[in-house]
Coordinates of C-alpha atoms and ligand atoms in Angstrom, one line a residue:
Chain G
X15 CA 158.0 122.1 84.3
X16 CA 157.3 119.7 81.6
X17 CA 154.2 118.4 80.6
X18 CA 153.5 115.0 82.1
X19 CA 153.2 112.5 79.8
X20 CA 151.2 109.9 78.7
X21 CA 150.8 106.7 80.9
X22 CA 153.4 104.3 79.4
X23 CA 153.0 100.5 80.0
X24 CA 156.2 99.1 82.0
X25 CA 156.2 95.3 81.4
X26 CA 156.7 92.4 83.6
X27 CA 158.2 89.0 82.9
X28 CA 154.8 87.6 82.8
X29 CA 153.7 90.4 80.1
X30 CA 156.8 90.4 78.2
X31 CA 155.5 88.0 75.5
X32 CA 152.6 90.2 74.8
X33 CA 154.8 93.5 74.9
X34 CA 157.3 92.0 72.4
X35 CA 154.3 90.8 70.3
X36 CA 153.0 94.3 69.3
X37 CA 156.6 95.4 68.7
X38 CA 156.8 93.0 66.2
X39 CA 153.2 93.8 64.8
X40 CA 151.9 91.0 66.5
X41 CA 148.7 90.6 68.8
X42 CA 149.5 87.9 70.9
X43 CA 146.8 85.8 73.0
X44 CA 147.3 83.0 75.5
X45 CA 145.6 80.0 75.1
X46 CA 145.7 76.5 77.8
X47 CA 146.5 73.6 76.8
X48 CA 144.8 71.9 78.9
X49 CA 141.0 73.4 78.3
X50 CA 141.5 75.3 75.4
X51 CA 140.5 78.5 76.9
X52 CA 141.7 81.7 75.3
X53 CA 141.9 84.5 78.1
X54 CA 143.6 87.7 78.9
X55 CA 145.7 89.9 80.2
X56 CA 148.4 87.7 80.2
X57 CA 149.6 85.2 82.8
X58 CA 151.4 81.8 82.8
X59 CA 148.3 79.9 83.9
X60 CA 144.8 79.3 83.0
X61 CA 142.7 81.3 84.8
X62 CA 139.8 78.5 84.0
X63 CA 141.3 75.3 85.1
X64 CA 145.0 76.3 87.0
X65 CA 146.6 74.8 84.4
X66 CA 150.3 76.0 83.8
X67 CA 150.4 73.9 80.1
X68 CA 149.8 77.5 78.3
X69 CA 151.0 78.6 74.9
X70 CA 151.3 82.0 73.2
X71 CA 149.2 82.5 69.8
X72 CA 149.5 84.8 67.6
X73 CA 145.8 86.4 67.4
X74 CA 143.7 87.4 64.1
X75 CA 143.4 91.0 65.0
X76 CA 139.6 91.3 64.4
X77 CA 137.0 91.9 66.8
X78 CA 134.0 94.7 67.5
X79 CA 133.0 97.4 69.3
X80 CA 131.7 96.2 73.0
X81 CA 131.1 99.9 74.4
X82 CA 133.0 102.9 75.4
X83 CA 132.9 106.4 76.6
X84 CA 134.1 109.4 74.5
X85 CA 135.8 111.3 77.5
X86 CA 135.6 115.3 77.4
X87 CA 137.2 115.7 80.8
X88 CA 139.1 115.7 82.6
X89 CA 141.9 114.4 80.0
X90 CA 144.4 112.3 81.0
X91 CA 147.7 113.5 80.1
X92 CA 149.1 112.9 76.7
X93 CA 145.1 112.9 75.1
X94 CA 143.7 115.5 73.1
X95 CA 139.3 115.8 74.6
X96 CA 137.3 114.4 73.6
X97 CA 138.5 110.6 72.7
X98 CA 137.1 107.6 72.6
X99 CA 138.2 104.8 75.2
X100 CA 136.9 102.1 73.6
X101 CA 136.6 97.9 75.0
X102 CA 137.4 95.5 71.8
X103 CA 135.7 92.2 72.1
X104 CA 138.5 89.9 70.2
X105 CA 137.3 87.3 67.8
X106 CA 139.3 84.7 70.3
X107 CA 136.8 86.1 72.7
X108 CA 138.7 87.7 75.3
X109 CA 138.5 92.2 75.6
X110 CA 140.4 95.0 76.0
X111 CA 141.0 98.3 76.4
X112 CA 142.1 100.6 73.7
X113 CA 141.1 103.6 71.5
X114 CA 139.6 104.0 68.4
X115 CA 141.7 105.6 65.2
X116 CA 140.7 106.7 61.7
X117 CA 137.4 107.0 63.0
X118 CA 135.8 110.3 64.1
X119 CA 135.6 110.0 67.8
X120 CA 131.6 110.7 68.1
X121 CA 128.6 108.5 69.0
X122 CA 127.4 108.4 65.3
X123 CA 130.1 107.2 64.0
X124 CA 131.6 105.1 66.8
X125 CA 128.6 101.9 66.6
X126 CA 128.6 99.3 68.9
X127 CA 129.5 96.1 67.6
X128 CA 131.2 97.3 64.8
X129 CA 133.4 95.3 63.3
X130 CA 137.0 96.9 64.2
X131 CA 140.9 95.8 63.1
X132 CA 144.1 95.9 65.4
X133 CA 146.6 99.0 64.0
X134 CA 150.2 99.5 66.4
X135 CA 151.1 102.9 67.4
X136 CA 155.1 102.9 68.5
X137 CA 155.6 105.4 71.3
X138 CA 158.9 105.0 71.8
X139 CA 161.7 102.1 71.2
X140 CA 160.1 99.9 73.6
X141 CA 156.7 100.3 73.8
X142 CA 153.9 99.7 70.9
X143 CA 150.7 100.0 71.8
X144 CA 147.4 97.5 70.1
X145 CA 144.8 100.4 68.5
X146 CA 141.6 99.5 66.6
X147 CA 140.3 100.9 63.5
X148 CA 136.9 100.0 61.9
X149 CA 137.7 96.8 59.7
X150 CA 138.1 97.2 55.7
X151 CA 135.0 96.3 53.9
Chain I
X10 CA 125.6 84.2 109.7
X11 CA 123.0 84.0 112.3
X12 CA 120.1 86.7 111.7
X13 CA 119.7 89.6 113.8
X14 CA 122.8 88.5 116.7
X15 CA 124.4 92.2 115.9
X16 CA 123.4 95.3 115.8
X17 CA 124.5 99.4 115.1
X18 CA 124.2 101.3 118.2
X19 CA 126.1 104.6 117.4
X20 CA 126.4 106.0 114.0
X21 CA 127.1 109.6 112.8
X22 CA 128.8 111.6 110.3
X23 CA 131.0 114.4 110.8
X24 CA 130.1 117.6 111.7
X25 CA 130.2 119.1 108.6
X26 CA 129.7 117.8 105.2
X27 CA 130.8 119.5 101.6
X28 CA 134.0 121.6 102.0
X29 CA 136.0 121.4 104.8
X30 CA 138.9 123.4 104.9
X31 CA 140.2 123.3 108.6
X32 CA 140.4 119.5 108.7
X33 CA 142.8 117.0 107.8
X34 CA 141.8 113.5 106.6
X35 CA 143.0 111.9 109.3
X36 CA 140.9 114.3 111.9
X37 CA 137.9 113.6 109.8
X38 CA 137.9 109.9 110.8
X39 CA 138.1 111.2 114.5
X40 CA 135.6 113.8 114.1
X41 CA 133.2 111.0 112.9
X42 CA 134.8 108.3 115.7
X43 CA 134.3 111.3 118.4
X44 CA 130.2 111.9 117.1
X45 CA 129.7 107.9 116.6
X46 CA 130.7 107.0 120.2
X47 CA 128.7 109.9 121.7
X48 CA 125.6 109.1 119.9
X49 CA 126.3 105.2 121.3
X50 CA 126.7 106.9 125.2
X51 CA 130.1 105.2 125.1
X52 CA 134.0 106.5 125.9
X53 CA 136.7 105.4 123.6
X54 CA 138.3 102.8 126.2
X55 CA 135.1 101.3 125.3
X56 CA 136.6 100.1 122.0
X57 CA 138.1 96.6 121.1
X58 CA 137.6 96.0 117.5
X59 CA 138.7 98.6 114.5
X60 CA 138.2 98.6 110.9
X61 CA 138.9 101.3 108.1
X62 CA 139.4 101.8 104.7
X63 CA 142.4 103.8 102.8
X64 CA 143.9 104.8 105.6
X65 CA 145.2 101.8 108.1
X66 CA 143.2 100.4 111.1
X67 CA 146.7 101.3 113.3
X68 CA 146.8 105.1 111.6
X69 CA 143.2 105.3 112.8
X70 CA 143.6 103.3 116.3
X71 CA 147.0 105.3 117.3
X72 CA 145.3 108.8 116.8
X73 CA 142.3 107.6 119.0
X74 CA 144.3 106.1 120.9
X75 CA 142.4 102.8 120.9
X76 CA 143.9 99.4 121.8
X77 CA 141.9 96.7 119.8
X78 CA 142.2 93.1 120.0
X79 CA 140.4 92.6 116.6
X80 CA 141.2 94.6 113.3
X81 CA 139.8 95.0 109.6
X82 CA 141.9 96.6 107.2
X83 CA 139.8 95.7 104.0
X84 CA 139.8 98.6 101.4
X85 CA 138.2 97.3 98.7
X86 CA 136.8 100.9 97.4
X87 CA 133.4 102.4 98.1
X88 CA 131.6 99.3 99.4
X89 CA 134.8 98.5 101.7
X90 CA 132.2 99.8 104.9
X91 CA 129.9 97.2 104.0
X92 CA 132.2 94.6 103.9
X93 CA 133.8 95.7 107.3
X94 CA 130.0 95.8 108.6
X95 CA 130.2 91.7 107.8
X96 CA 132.9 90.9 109.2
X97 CA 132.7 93.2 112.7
X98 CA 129.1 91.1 112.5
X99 CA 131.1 87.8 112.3
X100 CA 133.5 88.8 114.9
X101 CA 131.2 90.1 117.6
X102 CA 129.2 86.9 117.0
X103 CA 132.6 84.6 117.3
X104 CA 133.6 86.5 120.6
X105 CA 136.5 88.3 119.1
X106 CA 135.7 91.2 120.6
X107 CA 132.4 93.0 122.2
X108 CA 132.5 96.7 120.3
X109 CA 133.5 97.6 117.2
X110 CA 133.5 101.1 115.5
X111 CA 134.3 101.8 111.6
X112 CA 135.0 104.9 110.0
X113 CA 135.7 106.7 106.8
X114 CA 136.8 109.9 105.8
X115 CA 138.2 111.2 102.8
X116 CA 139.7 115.0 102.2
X117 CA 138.1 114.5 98.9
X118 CA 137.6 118.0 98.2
X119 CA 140.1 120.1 99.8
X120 CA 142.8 117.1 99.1
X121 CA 144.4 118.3 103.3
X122 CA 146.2 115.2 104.4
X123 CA 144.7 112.7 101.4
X124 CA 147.3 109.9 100.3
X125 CA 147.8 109.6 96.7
X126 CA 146.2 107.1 94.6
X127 CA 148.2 106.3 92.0
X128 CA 148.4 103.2 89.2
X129 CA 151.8 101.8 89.2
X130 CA 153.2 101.1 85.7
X131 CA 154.0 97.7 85.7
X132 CA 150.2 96.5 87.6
X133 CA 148.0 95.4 85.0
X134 CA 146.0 98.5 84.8
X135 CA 149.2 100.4 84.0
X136 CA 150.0 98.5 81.4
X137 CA 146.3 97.4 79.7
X138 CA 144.2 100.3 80.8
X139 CA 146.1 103.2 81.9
X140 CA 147.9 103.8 78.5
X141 CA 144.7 104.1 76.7
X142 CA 143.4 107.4 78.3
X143 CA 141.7 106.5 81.5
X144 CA 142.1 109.0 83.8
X145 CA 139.8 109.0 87.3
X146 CA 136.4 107.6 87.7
X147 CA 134.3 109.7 85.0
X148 CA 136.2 107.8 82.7
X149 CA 136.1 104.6 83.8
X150 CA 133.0 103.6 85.4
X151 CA 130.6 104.5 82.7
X152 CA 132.3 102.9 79.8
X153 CA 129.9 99.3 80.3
X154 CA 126.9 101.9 80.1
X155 CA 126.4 102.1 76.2
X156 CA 126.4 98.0 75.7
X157 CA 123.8 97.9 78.8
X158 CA 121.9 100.3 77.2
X159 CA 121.6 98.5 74.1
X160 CA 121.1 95.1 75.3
X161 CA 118.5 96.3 77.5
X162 CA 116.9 98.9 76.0
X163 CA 117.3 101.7 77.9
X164 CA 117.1 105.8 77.1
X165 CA 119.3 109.0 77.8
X166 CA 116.5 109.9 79.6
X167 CA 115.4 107.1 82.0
X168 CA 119.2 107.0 83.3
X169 CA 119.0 111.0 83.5
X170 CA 115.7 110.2 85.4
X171 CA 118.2 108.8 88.1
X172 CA 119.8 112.1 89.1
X173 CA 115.9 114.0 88.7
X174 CA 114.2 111.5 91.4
X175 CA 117.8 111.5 93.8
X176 CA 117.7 115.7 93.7
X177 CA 113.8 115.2 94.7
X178 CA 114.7 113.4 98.1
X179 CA 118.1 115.7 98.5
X180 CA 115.6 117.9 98.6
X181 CA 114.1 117.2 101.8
X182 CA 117.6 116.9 103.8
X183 CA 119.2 119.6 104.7
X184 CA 122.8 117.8 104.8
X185 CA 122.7 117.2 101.2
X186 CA 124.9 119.4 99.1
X187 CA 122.3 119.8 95.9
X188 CA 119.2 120.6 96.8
X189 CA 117.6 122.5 93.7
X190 CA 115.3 120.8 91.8
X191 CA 116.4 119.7 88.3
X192 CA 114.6 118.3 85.2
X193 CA 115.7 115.6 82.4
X194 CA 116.6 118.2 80.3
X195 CA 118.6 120.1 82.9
X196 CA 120.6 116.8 82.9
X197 CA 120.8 116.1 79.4
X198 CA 122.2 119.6 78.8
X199 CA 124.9 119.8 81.7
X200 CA 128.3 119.6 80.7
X201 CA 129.9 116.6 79.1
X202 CA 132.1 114.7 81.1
X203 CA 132.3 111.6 79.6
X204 CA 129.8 110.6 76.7
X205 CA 127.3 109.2 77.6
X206 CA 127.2 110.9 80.6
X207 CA 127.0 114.4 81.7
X208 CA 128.1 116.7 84.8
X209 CA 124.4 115.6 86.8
X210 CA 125.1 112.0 86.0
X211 CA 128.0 112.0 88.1
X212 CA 128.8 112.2 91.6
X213 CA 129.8 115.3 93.9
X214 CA 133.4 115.8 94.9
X215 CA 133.3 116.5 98.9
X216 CA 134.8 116.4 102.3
X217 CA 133.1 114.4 105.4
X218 CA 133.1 111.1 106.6
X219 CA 131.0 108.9 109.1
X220 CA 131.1 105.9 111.5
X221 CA 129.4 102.9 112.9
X222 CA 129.4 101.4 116.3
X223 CA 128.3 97.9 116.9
X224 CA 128.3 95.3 119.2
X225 CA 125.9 92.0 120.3
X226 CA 122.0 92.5 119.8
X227 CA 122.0 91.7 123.5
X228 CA 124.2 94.6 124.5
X229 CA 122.3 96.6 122.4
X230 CA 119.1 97.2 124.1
X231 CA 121.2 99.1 127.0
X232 CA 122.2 101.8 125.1
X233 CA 120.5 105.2 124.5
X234 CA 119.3 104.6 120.4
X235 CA 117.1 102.6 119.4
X236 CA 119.2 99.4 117.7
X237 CA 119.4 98.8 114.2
X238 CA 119.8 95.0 113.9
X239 CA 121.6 93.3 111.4
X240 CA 119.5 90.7 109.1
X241 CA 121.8 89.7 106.3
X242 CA 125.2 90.5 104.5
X243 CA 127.1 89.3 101.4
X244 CA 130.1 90.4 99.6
X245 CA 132.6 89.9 96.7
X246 CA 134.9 90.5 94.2
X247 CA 135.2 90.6 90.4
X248 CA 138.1 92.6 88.8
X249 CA 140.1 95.9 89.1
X250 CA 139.8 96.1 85.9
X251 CA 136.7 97.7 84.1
X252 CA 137.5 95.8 80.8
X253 CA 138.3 92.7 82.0
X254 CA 134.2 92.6 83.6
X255 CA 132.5 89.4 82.7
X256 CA 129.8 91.1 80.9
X257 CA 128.8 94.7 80.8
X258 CA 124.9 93.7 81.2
X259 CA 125.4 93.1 85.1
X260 CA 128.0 92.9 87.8
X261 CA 129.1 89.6 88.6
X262 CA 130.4 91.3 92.5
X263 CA 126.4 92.7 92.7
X264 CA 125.3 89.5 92.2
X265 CA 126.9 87.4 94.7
X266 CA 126.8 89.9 97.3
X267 CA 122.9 91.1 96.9
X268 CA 121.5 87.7 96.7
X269 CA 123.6 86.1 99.3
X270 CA 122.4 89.0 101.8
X271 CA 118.7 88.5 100.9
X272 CA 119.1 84.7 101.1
X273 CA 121.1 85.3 104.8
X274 CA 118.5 87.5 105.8
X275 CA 115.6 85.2 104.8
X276 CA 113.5 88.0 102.6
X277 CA 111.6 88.3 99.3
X278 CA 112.3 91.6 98.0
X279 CA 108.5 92.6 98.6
X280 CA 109.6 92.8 102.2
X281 CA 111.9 95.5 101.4
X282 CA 110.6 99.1 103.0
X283 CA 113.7 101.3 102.1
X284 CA 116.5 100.6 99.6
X285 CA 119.8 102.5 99.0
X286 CA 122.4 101.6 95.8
X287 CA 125.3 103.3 96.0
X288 CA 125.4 106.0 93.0
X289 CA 128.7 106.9 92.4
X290 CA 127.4 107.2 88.4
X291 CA 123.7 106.9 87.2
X292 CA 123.7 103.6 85.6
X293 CA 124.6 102.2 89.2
X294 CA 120.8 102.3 90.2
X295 CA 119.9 100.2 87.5
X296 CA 122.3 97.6 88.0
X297 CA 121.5 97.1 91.7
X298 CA 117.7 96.7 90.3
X299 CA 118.4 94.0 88.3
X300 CA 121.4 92.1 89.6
X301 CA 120.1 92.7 93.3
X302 CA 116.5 90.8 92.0
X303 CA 114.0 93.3 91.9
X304 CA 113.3 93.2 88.2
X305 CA 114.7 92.2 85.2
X306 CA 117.0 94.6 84.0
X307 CA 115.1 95.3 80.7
X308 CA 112.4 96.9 83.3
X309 CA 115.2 99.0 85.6
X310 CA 115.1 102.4 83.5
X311 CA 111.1 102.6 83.0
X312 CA 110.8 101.4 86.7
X313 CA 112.8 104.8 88.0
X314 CA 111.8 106.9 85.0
X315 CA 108.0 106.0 85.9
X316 CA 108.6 107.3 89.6
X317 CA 108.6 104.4 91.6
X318 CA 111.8 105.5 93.2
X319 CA 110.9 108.8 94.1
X320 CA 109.2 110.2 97.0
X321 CA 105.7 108.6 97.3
X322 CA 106.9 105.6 95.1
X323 CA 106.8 102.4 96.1
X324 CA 110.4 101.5 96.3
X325 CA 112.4 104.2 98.1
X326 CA 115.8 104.7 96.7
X327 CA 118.9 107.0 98.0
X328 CA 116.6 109.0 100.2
X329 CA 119.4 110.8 101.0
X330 CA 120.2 111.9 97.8
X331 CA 122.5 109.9 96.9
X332 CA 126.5 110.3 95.8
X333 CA 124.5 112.4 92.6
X334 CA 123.1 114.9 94.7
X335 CA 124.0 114.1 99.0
X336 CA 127.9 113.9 99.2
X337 CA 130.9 111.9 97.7
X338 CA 133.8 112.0 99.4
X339 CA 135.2 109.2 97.0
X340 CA 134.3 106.6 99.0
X341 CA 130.4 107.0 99.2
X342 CA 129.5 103.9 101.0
X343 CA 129.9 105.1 104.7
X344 CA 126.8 107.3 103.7
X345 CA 124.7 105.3 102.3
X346 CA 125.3 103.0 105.4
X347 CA 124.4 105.8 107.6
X348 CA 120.9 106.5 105.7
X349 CA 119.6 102.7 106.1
X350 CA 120.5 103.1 109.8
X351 CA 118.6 106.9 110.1
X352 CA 115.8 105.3 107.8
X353 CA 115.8 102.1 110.9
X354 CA 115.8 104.6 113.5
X355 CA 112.8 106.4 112.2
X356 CA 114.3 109.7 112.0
X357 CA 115.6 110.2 109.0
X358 CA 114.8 114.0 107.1
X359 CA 112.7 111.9 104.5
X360 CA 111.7 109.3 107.0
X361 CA 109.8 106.7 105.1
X362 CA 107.0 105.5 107.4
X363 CA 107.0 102.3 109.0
X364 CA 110.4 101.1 107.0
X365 CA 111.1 98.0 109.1
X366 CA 113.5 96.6 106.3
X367 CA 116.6 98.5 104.9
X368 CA 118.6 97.1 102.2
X369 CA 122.3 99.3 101.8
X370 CA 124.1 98.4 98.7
X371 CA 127.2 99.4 97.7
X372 CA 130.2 99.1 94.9
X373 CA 133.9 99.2 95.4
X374 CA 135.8 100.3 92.5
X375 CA 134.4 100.1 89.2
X376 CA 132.0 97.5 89.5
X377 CA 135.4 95.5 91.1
X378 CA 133.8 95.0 94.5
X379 CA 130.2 94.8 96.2
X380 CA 128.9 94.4 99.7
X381 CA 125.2 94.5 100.7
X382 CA 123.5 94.7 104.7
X383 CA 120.6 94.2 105.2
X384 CA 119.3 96.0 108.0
X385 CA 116.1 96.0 110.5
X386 CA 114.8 97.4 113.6
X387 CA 112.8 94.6 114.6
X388 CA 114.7 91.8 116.0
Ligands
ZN11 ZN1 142.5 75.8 81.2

């Protein structure tokens, strides 16, 4: 039997946008028209004010280190133990989820609030996912 | 909600807690049903409301075979138990229907009869969490830890002081599942499970499951335990997503649900004799503290590390044990309900003397959900 593999994002029509974004080396943010609000995960509305008046920005790509845990186990399928899954607080202000490269995956050298850069890791045809590394200089 | 108009008059677990082998899940929720309605000197015709988590109020009501005219399917997580607690208190009082029992199992341990849980690809955890290695609880719930730590100020060892003080009431009941007594260091030096926390930072994996009988505070004084009235409630919401929290320093769900309960219930947190948080993970205990009132979160660590939790403290907290130390069958809430209402019947293996108020706390998901009761025997 193989091994089963790593979870895979399966987009929606509402998540497309974002989806194609990373393919393209893009991290794309929604932000209302209406209020200004930047906010995520995506959705055609503002989840401030209702509004449906949204448009899709292309995002700077910096943000810091909000927290994490460095998991040792159990690993999820597809991970090597122990790696970081870190939350990314996005200069636009919303967070997410992602890990941590070209970083060693420890609590010395993983600092909250550090400042950290988006990096895209392909895992197949379809799918690129949004990593962080710590930001250049 | 009007104070006091409801009350518990049958709650037990099931016979056996831990490792069950010989049980189904489904049997579980009977086995507790079955000890619940003989503790309230009641048959199961008896029964016109249902609610349940995970499994479905009409899997639960078929297998009894109970016909109700009121249901609550809410599974919101953990805390689903309070919430049902609410809302059978709501019904009762609206005339809906006159007796309600909730119940909860889960195979946890043994897995006999469990449904899957799984995270579809296309939900928004499949697609913004799921890919980046989150894989069950450990992973997940303790990732807003570190940031409350540092805004807070808060040591390795205060939290580890969590699971010391819980294993110091498990202790004294002979239910729990860990009853050895551990130290800081112990905790600090258990296996890593997910940095920052450790093996005795995290709750047990078990089998069991409990349930509640109530009906009108009238009704009540008829039947063969002494009632455990109901003084306030609240519940909420946030996000099924850990990332996606508002902040990290707090839980918006705890703080909806904890204050509207106290408000409801017309009490100052001085008035509180007995207090259970539901501990799925060590840091929860500290976020009840602080988003529940009691203190500023900046004190929660030093107030547990400095004993005021433990037995003989002045705040009693998860006298059971707790989900570190008592049981966790996934879904710890049931349990913690069933302490407040031991603690309100004054017969509780670490019985705190003279409790009159019980606050019961609990969290759904991680941090995604919250309910709080407020419980008393003196109506
Ligand atoms: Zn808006």
């Amino acid at each position: 039997m193989a091994e089963p593999a790593r979870a895979k994002p399966k987009p929606t029509p509402e998540t497309q946008y974002f989806w194609d974004g990373t393919q393209a080396g893009e991290l794309r943010l929604q932000r209302c028209d209406a209020c200004a609000n930047v906010y995520f995960p995506p959705r055609p509305f503002c989840p401030s004010c209702g509004s449906r008046k949204v448009s899709v920005f292309k995002a700077s790509g910096k943000g810091k280190l909000y927290s994490y845990v460095i998991n040792h186990r159990p690993a999820a399928p597809g991970f090597t133990p122990p790696y970081a899954i870190a939350v990314v607080e996005l200069d636009e202000g919303p967070r997410m989820m992602s890990n941590i490269i070209d970083c060693p995956q420890t609590p010395e050298a993983l600092e909250l609030d550090m400042k950290l850069e988006v990096a895209f890791e392909k895992l197949d045809d379809k799918i690129t996912l949004p990593m962080f590394r710590p930001a250049k200089g | 909600m009007r104070r006091n108009q409801v009350a518990v008059v049958g709650a037990a677990e099931t016979t056996e807690l831990g490792i069950i082998p010989n049980m189904s899940q489904i049997q579980l929720h009977a086995d507790a049903a079955l000890n619940a309605i003989a503790d309230a000197g009641l048959k199961l015709s008896d029964i016109d409301g249902i609610a349940t988590a995970v499994e479905t109020p009409q899997q639960i009501a078929h297998y009894l075979g109970i016909t109700p005219t009121w249901v609550d399917g809410t599974s919101v997580g953990g805390c689903s138990f309070m919430l049902h607690v609410r809302h059978a208190a709501a019904a009762i009082e609206a005339g809906l229907c006159k007796t309600v029992l909730i119940t909860h199992a889960e195979s946890g341990k043994s897995m006999i009869g469990k449904l899957p849980r799984s995270i579809p690809a296309d939900s928004l955890q499949g697609q913004f969490e799921a890919p980046f290695g989150v894989y069950g609880p450990p992973s997940m719930f303790p990732i807003p830890v570190l940031r409350y730590m540092k805004t807070y100020g808060i040591t390795h060892e205060q939290i580890a002081m969590v699971a010391v003080v819980q294993r110091e009431w498990a202790a004294k009941n002979p239910r729990a599942t860990m009853k050895d007594p551990i130290t800081v260091a112990d905790v600090l030096n258990s296996r890593m499970i997910a940095y920052p926390f450790r093996l005795l930072q995290c709750c047990l994996v078990t089998d069991g499951g409990g349930a509640l009988i109530l009906t009108s505070a009238d009704r009540a004084k008829d039947f063969p335990r002494k009632p455990v009235y109901i003084l306030g409630t609240g519940e909420s919401v946030e996000t099924p997503m850990v990332s996606q929290m508002e902040t990290f320093n707090s839980s918006r769900a705890f703080k909806v649900a904890g204050p509207t309960a106290f408000k409801e219930a017309g009490i100052t947190h001085k008035d509180v004799d007995h207090l259970m948080i539901y501990d799925a993970f060590a840091h929860l205990p500290l976020y009840g503290l602080g988003d529940l009132g009691f203190m500023p979160h900046e004190e929660t660590g030093k107030f547990i590390a400095d004993g005021n939790t433990r037995p003989g403290g002045k705040l009693p907290l998860n006298t059971n044990g707790g989900g570190l130390s008592y049981m966790h069958s996934g879904m710890y809430g049931m349990y913690a309900l069933q302490e407040s209402v031991r603690q309100m019947r004054g017969i509780a293996p670490a019985q705190v003397k003279d409790a009159k108020i019980s606050v019961c706390h609990g969290v759904g998901g991680m941090f995604a959900a919250s309910g709080t009761i407020i419980f008393t025997n003196e109506r």
